[in-house]
Coordinates of C-alpha atoms in Angstrom, one line a residue:
M174 CA 5.7 -15.8 23.9
P175 CA 3.4 -17.8 21.6
S176 CA 3.9 -17.4 17.8
K177 CA 0.2 -17.0 17.1
T178 CA -1.5 -14.1 18.8
D179 CA -4.8 -13.8 17.0
T180 CA -7.4 -14.0 19.7
C181 CA -10.3 -12.0 18.3
S182 CA -13.3 -14.0 17.0
P183 CA -14.7 -13.4 13.5
D184 CA -17.7 -11.7 15.2
V185 CA -15.5 -9.1 16.8
H186 CA -13.7 -8.5 13.6
N187 CA -16.9 -8.1 11.6
R188 CA -18.0 -5.3 13.9
Y189 CA -15.5 -3.0 12.1
A190 CA -17.5 -2.4 9.0
T191 CA -19.0 0.5 7.0
L192 CA -21.5 0.9 4.2
G193 CA -20.0 1.6 0.8
P194 CA -21.6 4.0 -1.8
D195 CA -23.3 0.9 -3.2
G196 CA -25.1 0.2 0.1
K197 CA -23.1 -3.0 0.7
K198 CA -21.2 -3.6 3.9
Y199 CA -17.4 -3.5 3.7
P200 CA -14.6 -4.1 6.3
T201 CA -12.8 -1.0 7.4
W202 CA -10.0 0.2 9.7
H203 CA -9.7 -1.4 13.2
P204 CA -6.9 -1.2 15.8
P205 CA -4.5 -4.1 16.3
V206 CA -6.2 -4.8 19.6
D207 CA -10.0 -4.5 20.2
P208 CA -10.4 -1.9 23.0
T209 CA -13.6 -3.5 24.3
S210 CA -12.6 -7.2 24.7
G211 CA -8.8 -6.8 24.7
C212 CA -8.4 -9.4 22.0
S213 CA -5.7 -9.2 19.3
F214 CA -6.4 -9.3 15.6
G215 CA -2.7 -10.2 14.7
H216 CA -2.6 -7.6 11.9
E217 CA -2.9 -3.8 11.5
H218 CA -4.3 -1.3 9.0
G219 CA -2.0 1.6 9.6
R220 CA -2.9 4.9 11.2
D221 CA -6.3 5.5 12.9
P222 CA -8.2 7.7 10.4
H223 CA -10.3 9.3 13.0
G224 CA -7.6 11.8 13.7
S225 CA -7.4 13.0 10.2
A226 CA -8.8 16.5 9.4
L227 CA -10.5 14.8 6.4
Y228 CA -12.3 12.1 8.4
D229 CA -15.4 14.2 8.9
R230 CA -15.5 14.7 5.1
V231 CA -14.5 11.2 4.1
G232 CA -15.7 8.9 6.8
D233 CA -14.7 5.2 7.2
L234 CA -13.0 3.8 4.1
P235 CA -14.7 0.7 2.6
F236 CA -11.9 -1.8 2.0
G237 CA -12.5 -3.5 -1.4
Y238 CA -15.1 -1.2 -2.8
A239 CA -13.1 -0.6 -6.1
N240 CA -12.6 -4.4 -6.4
E241 CA -16.3 -4.9 -6.1
Q242 CA -17.0 -2.3 -8.8
L243 CA -14.6 -4.1 -11.1
D244 CA -17.0 -7.1 -10.9
A245 CA -20.0 -4.8 -11.6
A246 CA -18.3 -3.2 -14.6
N247 CA -18.3 -6.5 -16.5
L248 CA -14.8 -5.9 -18.0
G249 CA -14.0 -9.6 -18.1
M250 CA -11.6 -9.5 -15.1
Q251 CA -11.8 -9.9 -11.3
R252 CA -9.4 -8.6 -8.7
H253 CA -10.1 -9.5 -5.1
E254 CA -7.5 -8.6 -2.5
D255 CA -6.9 -10.0 1.0
H256 CA -8.0 -8.1 4.1
V257 CA -4.7 -7.5 5.9
G258 CA -3.1 -5.6 3.0
H259 CA -5.2 -2.5 3.4
K260 CA -3.0 0.2 4.9
I261 CA -4.0 3.8 5.9
E262 CA -1.7 6.8 6.3
W263 CA -2.5 10.4 6.9
E264 CA -1.1 13.8 8.0
N265 CA -2.7 17.1 8.6
G266 CA -1.2 20.5 7.5
V267 CA 1.6 19.1 5.4
R268 CA 3.6 21.7 3.5
I269 CA 3.9 21.3 -0.3
R270 CA 7.0 22.7 -1.8
L271 CA 7.4 24.1 -5.3
G272 CA 10.2 23.0 -7.6
G273 CA 11.9 24.7 -10.4
G274 CA 13.5 27.4 -8.3
A275 CA 10.1 29.0 -7.4
G276 CA 11.2 29.6 -3.8
T277 CA 8.6 30.4 -1.3
A278 CA 6.5 32.7 -3.5
I279 CA 3.6 30.3 -3.0
E280 CA 3.0 28.3 0.2
V281 CA 0.6 25.4 0.0
T282 CA -0.5 23.3 3.0
C283 CA -2.6 20.2 2.6
D284 CA -4.5 17.6 4.6
V285 CA -3.8 14.1 3.2
L286 CA -5.5 10.8 3.8
V287 CA -4.5 7.7 1.7
K288 CA -5.1 4.0 1.7
L289 CA -3.4 1.5 -0.6
H290 CA -3.8 -2.3 -0.6
Q291 CA -0.1 -3.1 -0.2
G292 CA 0.2 -6.7 0.9
T293 CA 3.8 -7.7 1.4
H294 CA 3.5 -11.2 2.8
S295 CA 2.2 -13.3 -0.2
R296 CA 3.1 -13.9 -3.8
D297 CA 0.2 -11.7 -5.0
A298 CA 2.1 -8.5 -6.0
F299 CA 4.7 -10.5 -7.9
T300 CA 2.2 -10.7 -10.8
N301 CA -0.8 -8.6 -9.8
N302 CA -0.3 -4.9 -10.6
L303 CA -3.9 -3.8 -9.7
H304 CA -4.2 -2.5 -6.1
E305 CA -7.0 -0.5 -4.6
L306 CA -6.1 3.1 -3.8
N307 CA -8.1 5.7 -1.8
Y308 CA -6.6 9.2 -2.3
H309 CA -7.9 12.2 -0.4
I310 CA -6.2 15.6 -0.4
R311 CA -7.4 19.1 0.4
C312 CA -5.2 22.2 0.2
N313 CA -5.4 25.9 1.0
D314 CA -4.9 26.7 -2.7
R315 CA -8.3 25.0 -3.5
T316 CA -6.7 21.8 -4.7
E317 CA -9.0 19.0 -3.6
M318 CA -9.5 15.4 -4.7
H319 CA -11.4 12.4 -3.3
V320 CA -10.6 9.5 -5.5
T321 CA -11.0 5.7 -5.3
L322 CA -9.6 3.4 -8.0
L323 CA -7.6 0.3 -8.9
S324 CA -4.2 1.7 -9.4
A325 CA -2.3 -0.1 -12.2
I326 CA 1.3 -0.1 -10.8
G327 CA 3.6 -1.0 -13.6
R328 CA 3.1 -4.1 -15.8
P329 CA 1.3 -7.3 -14.7
G330 CA 3.4 -10.4 -14.5
E331 CA 6.6 -8.6 -13.6
F332 CA 8.2 -6.3 -11.0
Q333 CA 11.4 -4.4 -10.5
S334 CA 14.1 -5.9 -8.3
S335 CA 15.2 -3.9 -5.2
C336 CA 18.7 -4.2 -6.7
G337 CA 17.6 -3.1 -10.2
G338 CA 16.4 -4.9 -13.3
T339 CA 13.1 -6.4 -14.3
V340 CA 12.0 -9.8 -12.9
Q341 CA 9.6 -11.8 -15.0
A342 CA 7.5 -13.4 -12.1
G343 CA 4.9 -15.4 -14.0
V344 CA 1.6 -15.2 -15.8
A345 CA -0.2 -11.8 -15.5
T346 CA -3.1 -11.9 -13.2
P347 CA -5.7 -10.9 -14.2
S348 CA -4.5 -11.9 -17.7
N349 CA -6.1 -8.8 -19.2
A350 CA -5.1 -6.3 -16.5
P351 CA -4.0 -3.0 -18.0
S352 CA -0.4 -1.8 -17.6
G353 CA 0.2 1.5 -15.7
G354 CA 2.9 3.9 -14.9
G355 CA 5.3 3.5 -12.1
H356 CA 6.5 0.2 -10.8
R357 CA 6.5 -2.2 -7.9
R358 CA 10.0 -2.6 -6.5
I359 CA 10.3 -5.8 -4.6
P360 CA 13.3 -7.8 -3.2
D361 CA 14.2 -11.0 -4.9
A362 CA 16.6 -13.9 -4.0
N363 CA 19.4 -12.8 -6.3
C364 CA 19.4 -9.4 -4.7
L365 CA 19.1 -10.5 -1.1
L366 CA 21.4 -13.5 -0.8
S367 CA 24.4 -11.5 -1.9
R368 CA 23.7 -8.7 0.5
L369 CA 22.4 -10.6 3.6
L370 CA 24.7 -13.6 3.7
V371 CA 28.1 -12.1 4.5
A372 CA 31.4 -13.2 5.9
P373 CA 32.4 -12.8 9.6
G374 CA 33.2 -9.2 10.6
R375 CA 30.7 -7.8 8.1
E376 CA 27.1 -6.5 8.7
S377 CA 24.2 -7.7 6.5
D378 CA 22.7 -5.0 4.3
F379 CA 19.0 -5.2 5.3
G380 CA 18.3 -2.0 3.5
H381 CA 17.5 -4.0 0.4
L382 CA 14.7 -5.7 2.2
H383 CA 12.5 -2.8 1.3
E384 CA 9.6 -2.4 -1.1
S385 CA 8.7 0.8 -3.0
W386 CA 5.5 0.9 -5.0
E387 CA 5.6 4.0 -7.1
T388 CA 2.2 4.8 -8.5
S389 CA 1.2 7.0 -11.4
N390 CA -2.5 7.7 -11.5
E391 CA -4.8 9.7 -13.7
I392 CA -8.5 10.5 -13.8
K393 CA -9.6 10.9 -17.4
S394 CA -12.9 11.9 -19.0
A395 CA -14.6 9.7 -21.7
D396 CA -13.0 11.8 -24.4
G397 CA -9.5 11.2 -23.0
K398 CA -9.0 14.6 -21.3
R399 CA -6.8 14.3 -18.1
L400 CA -8.8 15.8 -15.2
A401 CA -6.3 15.0 -12.4
A402 CA -3.0 13.3 -11.9
F403 CA -1.2 12.2 -8.7
N404 CA 1.7 9.9 -8.0
P405 CA 2.3 8.9 -4.4
Y406 CA 5.0 6.3 -3.6
F407 CA 4.3 3.7 -0.9
Q408 CA 7.3 2.2 0.8
V409 CA 7.5 -0.8 3.2
F410 CA 10.5 -1.7 5.3
R411 CA 11.2 -5.3 6.5
P412 CA 8.4 -7.1 4.6
S413 CA 7.9 -10.8 5.4
R414 CA 8.5 -12.0 1.8
Y415 CA 10.8 -11.9 -1.1
F416 CA 10.6 -13.5 -4.5
D417 CA 12.5 -16.8 -4.8
P418 CA 11.7 -19.0 -7.8
A419 CA 13.7 -21.8 -6.3
V420 CA 11.2 -22.5 -3.5
P421 CA 7.6 -23.9 -3.8
G422 CA 5.2 -21.0 -4.1
V423 CA 8.1 -18.7 -5.1
V424 CA 7.8 -16.9 -1.7
G425 CA 11.0 -16.7 0.3
R426 CA 10.9 -15.7 4.0
P427 CA 13.5 -13.2 5.2
V428 CA 13.4 -14.6 8.7
S429 CA 14.6 -18.0 7.4
L430 CA 17.7 -16.3 6.1
C431 CA 18.7 -15.7 9.7
A432 CA 19.3 -19.5 9.9
T433 CA 20.8 -19.9 6.4
T434 CA 24.5 -20.6 6.1
I435 CA 26.7 -21.1 3.1
G436 CA 30.2 -22.0 4.3
D437 CA 31.0 -19.1 6.7
L438 CA 28.5 -16.8 5.1
R439 CA 25.4 -16.0 7.1
A440 CA 23.0 -13.1 7.9
R441 CA 24.6 -10.9 10.6
G442 CA 22.8 -8.1 12.4
R443 CA 20.4 -7.2 15.1
E444 CA 17.5 -7.9 12.8
C445 CA 18.2 -11.6 13.4
D446 CA 18.6 -11.4 17.2
G447 CA 16.5 -13.9 19.1
L448 CA 15.1 -15.4 15.9
T449 CA 17.2 -18.6 15.7
S450 CA 17.9 -21.7 17.8
T451 CA 19.8 -24.9 17.3
V452 CA 17.7 -28.0 17.1
N453 CA 19.5 -31.4 16.9
G454 CA 22.6 -29.6 15.7
T455 CA 20.7 -27.7 13.0
L456 CA 20.3 -23.9 13.1
M457 CA 16.6 -23.1 12.8
S458 CA 14.7 -19.8 12.5
V459 CA 11.3 -19.1 14.0
D460 CA 8.3 -19.3 11.6
F461 CA 7.7 -16.3 9.3
D462 CA 4.4 -15.6 11.2
N463 CA 6.0 -15.7 14.6
V464 CA 5.2 -12.5 16.6
R465 CA 8.9 -12.2 17.6
S466 CA 9.9 -11.6 14.0
G467 CA 10.4 -8.0 13.0
F468 CA 9.9 -9.0 9.3
N469 CA 6.3 -8.0 9.4
G470 CA 5.8 -5.0 7.1
A471 CA 4.6 -2.8 9.9
R472 CA 6.9 0.1 9.2
R473 CA 6.0 2.2 6.2
Q474 CA 6.0 5.6 4.7
V475 CA 4.2 7.5 1.9
D476 CA 5.8 10.0 -0.4
I477 CA 3.2 12.6 -1.3
N478 CA 4.4 13.9 -4.7
D479 CA 2.7 15.9 -7.5
N480 CA -1.1 16.7 -7.4
Q481 CA -2.3 18.2 -10.7
I482 CA -5.9 19.2 -11.5
S483 CA -7.1 20.4 -14.9
N484 CA -10.8 20.7 -14.3
A485 CA -11.6 24.4 -14.4
G486 CA -15.2 24.9 -15.4
G487 CA -15.9 21.2 -15.1
P488 CA -18.2 19.4 -12.7
A489 CA -16.8 18.7 -9.3
V490 CA -18.2 15.1 -9.4
W491 CA -17.2 12.6 -12.1
Y492 CA -18.0 8.9 -12.5
T493 CA -15.3 6.7 -13.9
D494 CA -14.6 3.0 -14.4
P495 CA -12.6 1.3 -11.7
F496 CA -9.3 2.4 -13.4
G497 CA -10.2 6.1 -13.3
R498 CA -11.0 6.2 -17.0
N499 CA -14.1 7.1 -19.1
G500 CA -15.2 9.8 -16.7
R501 CA -18.6 11.3 -17.3
P502 CA -21.0 13.4 -15.1
T503 CA -23.5 10.6 -14.5
P504 CA -23.1 7.1 -13.1
F505 CA -23.0 3.9 -15.1
A506 CA -22.5 0.2 -14.4
G507 CA -19.4 -0.4 -12.3
S508 CA -18.7 3.3 -12.0
I509 CA -17.0 5.0 -9.0
R510 CA -17.8 8.5 -7.9
Q511 CA -14.8 10.8 -8.0
E512 CA -14.6 14.3 -6.6
I513 CA -12.2 16.8 -8.2
A514 CA -12.1 20.5 -7.6
S515 CA -13.3 22.6 -10.5
I516 CA -9.9 24.4 -10.9
N517 CA -6.6 24.3 -12.7
N518 CA -3.7 24.3 -10.3
D519 CA -0.8 24.3 -12.8
Y520 CA 1.8 26.7 -11.4
G521 CA 4.2 26.0 -14.2
V522 CA 6.6 24.2 -11.9
G523 CA 6.6 20.8 -10.1
I524 CA 4.8 20.7 -6.8
N525 CA 5.9 18.0 -4.4
G526 CA 4.7 17.0 -1.0
P527 CA 6.7 15.5 1.9
V528 CA 7.1 12.0 3.2
I529 CA 4.5 11.0 5.8
G530 CA 4.5 8.1 8.2
G531 CA 8.2 7.5 8.2
D532 CA 8.5 8.2 11.9
R533 CA 5.8 5.7 12.9
T534 CA 5.6 1.9 13.2
Y535 CA 2.4 0.0 13.4
A536 CA 3.7 -3.1 15.1
G537 CA 1.0 -3.1 17.7
V538 CA 0.5 -5.8 20.4
G539 CA 0.3 -9.2 18.6
T540 CA 1.0 -7.9 15.1
R541 CA 2.7 -10.5 13.0
A542 CA 2.9 -11.7 9.4
P543 CA 0.8 -12.1 7.4
N544 CA 0.2 -8.4 7.8

């Protein structure tokens, strides 16, 4: 099977586009394989949003709209993200559970549609903490939000290792990016090498080849009042990169560890099956972007956590800067339209949603890293 499977032309790819609120054309979701021509794009964007109960309300998601508004806001920073990292997940009729021993006195069900730019193939997220998030939720208790922003996930220039501890990855980009709550948990070489390269008779622990981006988002008015807060976690299994400051570009490739030996230590497990060969007496792995590699970031899940609204008596439409701040009822340069129900939904206990997408994989025909 050939390593490269991208057969769609740019013209075919460009057909999957939508108009943003600013009237500009943006790329949007497309299947891994174009159903008309049968060509492959080589990457995927998650679950087809047309099946979401919110699709008629939300429509096609314009990938990169918040990034474009950051340019228009003239805040002295730019943040443009690659195309393949936009990932959609949704579920209809999910049950929200109440914490604090509240039992089943209140039963809440919600439709959820989310999109995060979560590229897990490049060095970008090692230092970039700003990632475009579309968050749409509608529940039978009148909770409803339709929000687009650049989510500041942790501090720029650093991330949390999958094995614990903070990794200083380099210069913050953008240099004046704001810090946010949560964190980006990403595997690094110190973590992986000790867990994947093991002695004969042992199995490699590929569980640490896992990224968890835990977001903490707020929509605030110009006077600092919190109007809404939500904190979904986005998790990726078997990404195609890890942080390795010892290699050029600081991007290590998990598939290459399948061919790495230190004495009798090597990666052992089905994840490496069929990915190595011996060339002139040297053990070699396939390239990181070979379609045979399962290290492609195509299996993910989203934890739908708390969803708080404190907007009783307020307008259902607010305009904020690209970070969800400085909300006011009328638009301004670089502002993004946010819709928040005019309610308060504080039950006095934590309200947490389920995991969605964990039983799916998006490794469609021809999908490979970078993805």
